[in-house]
Amino acid sequence: MADGDDFNTKVITEFRANGGKVGGFFEGAPMVLLHHHGAKSGTERVNPLMYQQVGDSIAIFASAGGGPRDPQWFRNLVAHPEVTIEVGTSTGKARARVAEGDERDSIWTAQKENYPQFADYEKNAAPRVIPVIVLDPEA
């Protein structure tokens, strides 16, 4: 198992054991478990991510820690936008869409203000623009 997978597995286990709360780097941050399917393989994957509440929806950020490329999960969402999310002890279906224009800018600005490390991610990722993805709940 790759180090990143091992890290994610530990965060996922802690999230589920503590009603959606985790410690360490993510202490106090709003966390979601994103269930998505591989763009080519269709295999289900789960990623723990920080999120921002946006009305009834939540926004997630394809920052890849400021890396030069979008994370694979982002490409998976573009290919298969139907997802399942775990927030706290609740699980539900959502549809992913990439935020654009003023919507993206507003969400991204708030994220950088609330969690300054995202400003560092933006600086390190340049010239890549970090995608903001809105997960709209499905009825």
PDB file of C-alpha atoms in Angstrom:
ATOM      1  CA  MET A   1       0.000   0.000   0.000  1.00  0.00           C
ATOM      2  CA  ALA A   2       1.321   3.436  -0.943  1.00  0.00           C
ATOM      3  CA  ASP A   3       2.073   5.946   1.814  1.00  0.00           C
ATOM      4  CA  GLY A   4      -0.759   8.238   0.638  1.00  0.00           C
ATOM      5  CA  ASP A   5      -3.216   5.339   0.734  1.00  0.00           C
ATOM      6  CA  ASP A   6      -2.029   4.402   4.227  1.00  0.00           C
ATOM      7  CA  PHE A   7      -2.450   8.014   5.384  1.00  0.00           C
ATOM      8  CA  ASN A   8      -5.964   8.177   3.897  1.00  0.00           C
ATOM      9  CA  THR A   9      -6.897   4.843   5.490  1.00  0.00           C
ATOM     10  CA  LYS A  10      -5.868   6.137   8.923  1.00  0.00           C
ATOM     11  CA  VAL A  11      -7.833   9.369   8.480  1.00  0.00           C
ATOM     12  CA  ILE A  12     -10.910   7.471   7.233  1.00  0.00           C
ATOM     13  CA  THR A  13     -10.751   5.080  10.206  1.00  0.00           C
ATOM     14  CA  GLU A  14     -10.418   7.986  12.662  1.00  0.00           C
ATOM     15  CA  PHE A  15     -13.243   9.896  10.928  1.00  0.00           C
ATOM     16  CA  ARG A  16     -15.646   6.972  11.233  1.00  0.00           C
ATOM     17  CA  ALA A  17     -14.631   6.160  14.815  1.00  0.00           C
ATOM     18  CA  ASN A  18     -15.189   9.771  15.958  1.00  0.00           C
ATOM     19  CA  GLY A  19     -18.383  10.844  14.200  1.00  0.00           C
ATOM     20  CA  GLY A  20     -16.593  12.716  11.436  1.00  0.00           C
ATOM     21  CA  LYS A  21     -13.886  14.373  13.508  1.00  0.00           C
ATOM     22  CA  VAL A  22     -10.160  13.822  13.087  1.00  0.00           C
ATOM     23  CA  GLY A  23      -7.032  15.172  14.755  1.00  0.00           C
ATOM     24  CA  GLY A  24      -3.538  15.944  13.620  1.00  0.00           C
ATOM     25  CA  PHE A  25      -3.217  18.184  10.578  1.00  0.00           C
ATOM     26  CA  PHE A  26      -7.020  18.222  10.159  1.00  0.00           C
ATOM     27  CA  GLU A  27      -7.850  19.021  13.809  1.00  0.00           C
ATOM     28  CA  GLY A  28     -11.003  21.146  13.911  1.00  0.00           C
ATOM     29  CA  ALA A  29     -11.413  21.278  10.122  1.00  0.00           C
ATOM     30  CA  PRO A  30     -14.691  20.268   8.478  1.00  0.00           C
ATOM     31  CA  MET A  31     -14.074  16.896   6.838  1.00  0.00           C
ATOM     32  CA  VAL A  32     -15.955  14.846   4.255  1.00  0.00           C
ATOM     33  CA  LEU A  33     -15.315  11.347   2.965  1.00  0.00           C
ATOM     34  CA  LEU A  34     -15.762  11.446  -0.802  1.00  0.00           C
ATOM     35  CA  HIS A  35     -16.745   8.149  -2.449  1.00  0.00           C
ATOM     36  CA  HIS A  36     -16.095   8.288  -6.196  1.00  0.00           C
ATOM     37  CA  HIS A  37     -15.377   5.930  -9.079  1.00  0.00           C
ATOM     38  CA  GLY A  38     -12.200   5.663 -11.132  1.00  0.00           C
ATOM     39  CA  ALA A  39     -12.420   7.452 -14.470  1.00  0.00           C
ATOM     40  CA  LYS A  40     -11.225   4.380 -16.379  1.00  0.00           C
ATOM     41  CA  SER A  41     -11.500   1.473 -13.946  1.00  0.00           C
ATOM     42  CA  GLY A  42     -14.838   2.337 -12.349  1.00  0.00           C
ATOM     43  CA  THR A  43     -13.364   1.126  -9.038  1.00  0.00           C
ATOM     44  CA  GLU A  44     -14.804   2.876  -5.987  1.00  0.00           C
ATOM     45  CA  ARG A  45     -12.352   5.026  -4.089  1.00  0.00           C
ATOM     46  CA  VAL A  46     -12.690   7.066  -0.895  1.00  0.00           C
ATOM     47  CA  ASN A  47     -10.784  10.268  -0.125  1.00  0.00           C
ATOM     48  CA  PRO A  48     -10.924  12.324   3.074  1.00  0.00           C
ATOM     49  CA  LEU A  49     -11.080  16.031   2.209  1.00  0.00           C
ATOM     50  CA  MET A  50     -11.639  19.365   3.886  1.00  0.00           C
ATOM     51  CA  TYR A  51     -14.831  21.062   2.807  1.00  0.00           C
ATOM     52  CA  GLN A  52     -16.701  24.336   3.006  1.00  0.00           C
ATOM     53  CA  GLN A  53     -20.467  24.563   3.497  1.00  0.00           C
ATOM     54  CA  VAL A  54     -22.093  26.494   0.633  1.00  0.00           C
ATOM     55  CA  GLY A  55     -25.828  26.674   1.255  1.00  0.00           C
ATOM     56  CA  ASP A  56     -27.185  23.122   1.075  1.00  0.00           C
ATOM     57  CA  SER A  57     -24.107  22.028  -0.880  1.00  0.00           C
ATOM     58  CA  ILE A  58     -20.482  21.600   0.079  1.00  0.00           C
ATOM     59  CA  ALA A  59     -17.364  22.692  -1.772  1.00  0.00           C
ATOM     60  CA  ILE A  60     -14.145  20.706  -1.969  1.00  0.00           C
ATOM     61  CA  PHE A  61     -10.793  21.753  -3.353  1.00  0.00           C
ATOM     62  CA  ALA A  62      -8.509  19.908  -5.785  1.00  0.00           C
ATOM     63  CA  SER A  63      -5.410  21.476  -4.238  1.00  0.00           C
ATOM     64  CA  ALA A  64      -3.221  18.360  -4.219  1.00  0.00           C
ATOM     65  CA  GLY A  65      -1.337  20.129  -1.431  1.00  0.00           C
ATOM     66  CA  GLY A  66      -0.136  22.721  -3.932  1.00  0.00           C
ATOM     67  CA  GLY A  67       1.197  20.146  -6.373  1.00  0.00           C
ATOM     68  CA  PRO A  68       1.637  20.852 -10.077  1.00  0.00           C
ATOM     69  CA  ARG A  69      -1.223  18.561 -11.212  1.00  0.00           C
ATOM     70  CA  ASP A  70      -4.846  18.069 -10.262  1.00  0.00           C
ATOM     71  CA  PRO A  71      -5.380  15.058  -8.000  1.00  0.00           C
ATOM     72  CA  GLN A  72      -6.691  11.889  -9.617  1.00  0.00           C
ATOM     73  CA  TRP A  73      -9.948  12.115  -7.679  1.00  0.00           C
ATOM     74  CA  PHE A  74     -10.718  15.362  -9.545  1.00  0.00           C
ATOM     75  CA  ARG A  75     -10.396  13.613 -12.914  1.00  0.00           C
ATOM     76  CA  ASN A  76     -12.618  10.851 -11.555  1.00  0.00           C
ATOM     77  CA  LEU A  77     -15.340  13.385 -10.628  1.00  0.00           C
ATOM     78  CA  VAL A  78     -15.241  14.962 -14.069  1.00  0.00           C
ATOM     79  CA  ALA A  79     -15.755  11.499 -15.603  1.00  0.00           C
ATOM     80  CA  HIS A  80     -18.276  10.281 -12.998  1.00  0.00           C
ATOM     81  CA  PRO A  81     -19.946  13.185 -11.155  1.00  0.00           C
ATOM     82  CA  GLU A  82     -22.328  11.014  -9.136  1.00  0.00           C
ATOM     83  CA  VAL A  83     -20.767  10.543  -5.691  1.00  0.00           C
ATOM     84  CA  THR A  84     -21.551   9.505  -2.148  1.00  0.00           C
ATOM     85  CA  ILE A  85     -20.418  11.663   0.736  1.00  0.00           C
ATOM     86  CA  GLU A  86     -20.030  11.060   4.453  1.00  0.00           C
ATOM     87  CA  VAL A  87     -20.288  14.144   6.649  1.00  0.00           C
ATOM     88  CA  GLY A  88     -20.251  13.497  10.379  1.00  0.00           C
ATOM     89  CA  THR A  89     -22.389  10.395  10.835  1.00  0.00           C
ATOM     90  CA  SER A  90     -24.577  11.068   7.770  1.00  0.00           C
ATOM     91  CA  THR A  91     -24.172   9.567   4.321  1.00  0.00           C
ATOM     92  CA  GLY A  92     -25.853  10.844   1.159  1.00  0.00           C
ATOM     93  CA  LYS A  93     -25.705  11.069  -2.601  1.00  0.00           C
ATOM     94  CA  ALA A  94     -24.455  14.167  -4.394  1.00  0.00           C
ATOM     95  CA  ARG A  95     -23.569  15.358  -7.862  1.00  0.00           C
ATOM     96  CA  ALA A  96     -20.215  17.061  -8.444  1.00  0.00           C
ATOM     97  CA  ARG A  97     -19.781  20.129 -10.615  1.00  0.00           C
ATOM     98  CA  VAL A  98     -16.799  22.404 -11.148  1.00  0.00           C
ATOM     99  CA  ALA A  99     -17.460  25.935  -9.864  1.00  0.00           C
ATOM    100  CA  GLU A 100     -16.660  28.690 -12.348  1.00  0.00           C
ATOM    101  CA  GLY A 101     -16.324  32.463 -12.392  1.00  0.00           C
ATOM    102  CA  ASP A 102     -17.649  34.474  -9.452  1.00  0.00           C
ATOM    103  CA  GLU A 103     -18.965  31.385  -7.682  1.00  0.00           C
ATOM    104  CA  ARG A 104     -15.523  29.777  -7.719  1.00  0.00           C
ATOM    105  CA  ASP A 105     -13.761  32.974  -6.720  1.00  0.00           C
ATOM    106  CA  SER A 106     -16.088  33.607  -3.772  1.00  0.00           C
ATOM    107  CA  ILE A 107     -15.752  30.070  -2.404  1.00  0.00           C
ATOM    108  CA  TRP A 108     -11.974  29.990  -2.956  1.00  0.00           C
ATOM    109  CA  THR A 109     -11.431  33.378  -1.290  1.00  0.00           C
ATOM    110  CA  ALA A 110     -13.386  32.260   1.787  1.00  0.00           C
ATOM    111  CA  GLN A 111     -11.372  29.029   1.970  1.00  0.00           C
ATOM    112  CA  LYS A 112      -8.072  30.918   1.908  1.00  0.00           C
ATOM    113  CA  GLU A 113      -9.315  33.315   4.600  1.00  0.00           C
ATOM    114  CA  ASN A 114     -10.480  30.484   6.875  1.00  0.00           C
ATOM    115  CA  TYR A 115      -7.536  28.136   6.183  1.00  0.00           C
ATOM    116  CA  PRO A 116      -4.430  30.113   5.145  1.00  0.00           C
ATOM    117  CA  GLN A 117      -2.587  26.973   4.010  1.00  0.00           C
ATOM    118  CA  PHE A 118      -4.821  27.070   0.916  1.00  0.00           C
ATOM    119  CA  ALA A 119      -3.184  30.376  -0.072  1.00  0.00           C
ATOM    120  CA  ASP A 120       0.156  28.553   0.131  1.00  0.00           C
ATOM    121  CA  TYR A 121      -1.237  25.729  -2.006  1.00  0.00           C
ATOM    122  CA  GLU A 122      -2.345  28.295  -4.591  1.00  0.00           C
ATOM    123  CA  LYS A 123       1.094  29.921  -4.666  1.00  0.00           C
ATOM    124  CA  ASN A 124       2.892  26.565  -4.950  1.00  0.00           C
ATOM    125  CA  ALA A 125       0.513  25.230  -7.629  1.00  0.00           C
ATOM    126  CA  ALA A 126       0.865  28.274  -9.924  1.00  0.00           C
ATOM    127  CA  PRO A 127       0.317  28.503 -12.805  1.00  0.00           C
ATOM    128  CA  ARG A 128      -2.235  25.706 -12.198  1.00  0.00           C
ATOM    129  CA  VAL A 129      -5.580  27.095 -11.038  1.00  0.00           C
ATOM    130  CA  ILE A 130      -6.892  24.930  -8.209  1.00  0.00           C
ATOM    131  CA  PRO A 131     -10.344  23.606  -9.090  1.00  0.00           C
ATOM    132  CA  VAL A 132     -13.237  24.194  -6.705  1.00  0.00           C
ATOM    133  CA  ILE A 133     -15.870  21.468  -6.866  1.00  0.00           C
ATOM    134  CA  VAL A 134     -19.388  21.882  -5.530  1.00  0.00           C
ATOM    135  CA  LEU A 135     -21.177  18.761  -4.356  1.00  0.00           C
ATOM    136  CA  ASP A 136     -24.911  19.352  -4.709  1.00  0.00           C
ATOM    137  CA  PRO A 137     -27.092  16.959  -2.676  1.00  0.00           C
ATOM    138  CA  GLU A 138     -29.406  14.703  -4.633  1.00  0.00           C
ATOM    139  CA  ALA A 139     -32.958  14.294  -3.409  1.00  0.00           C
TER     140      ALA A 139
END
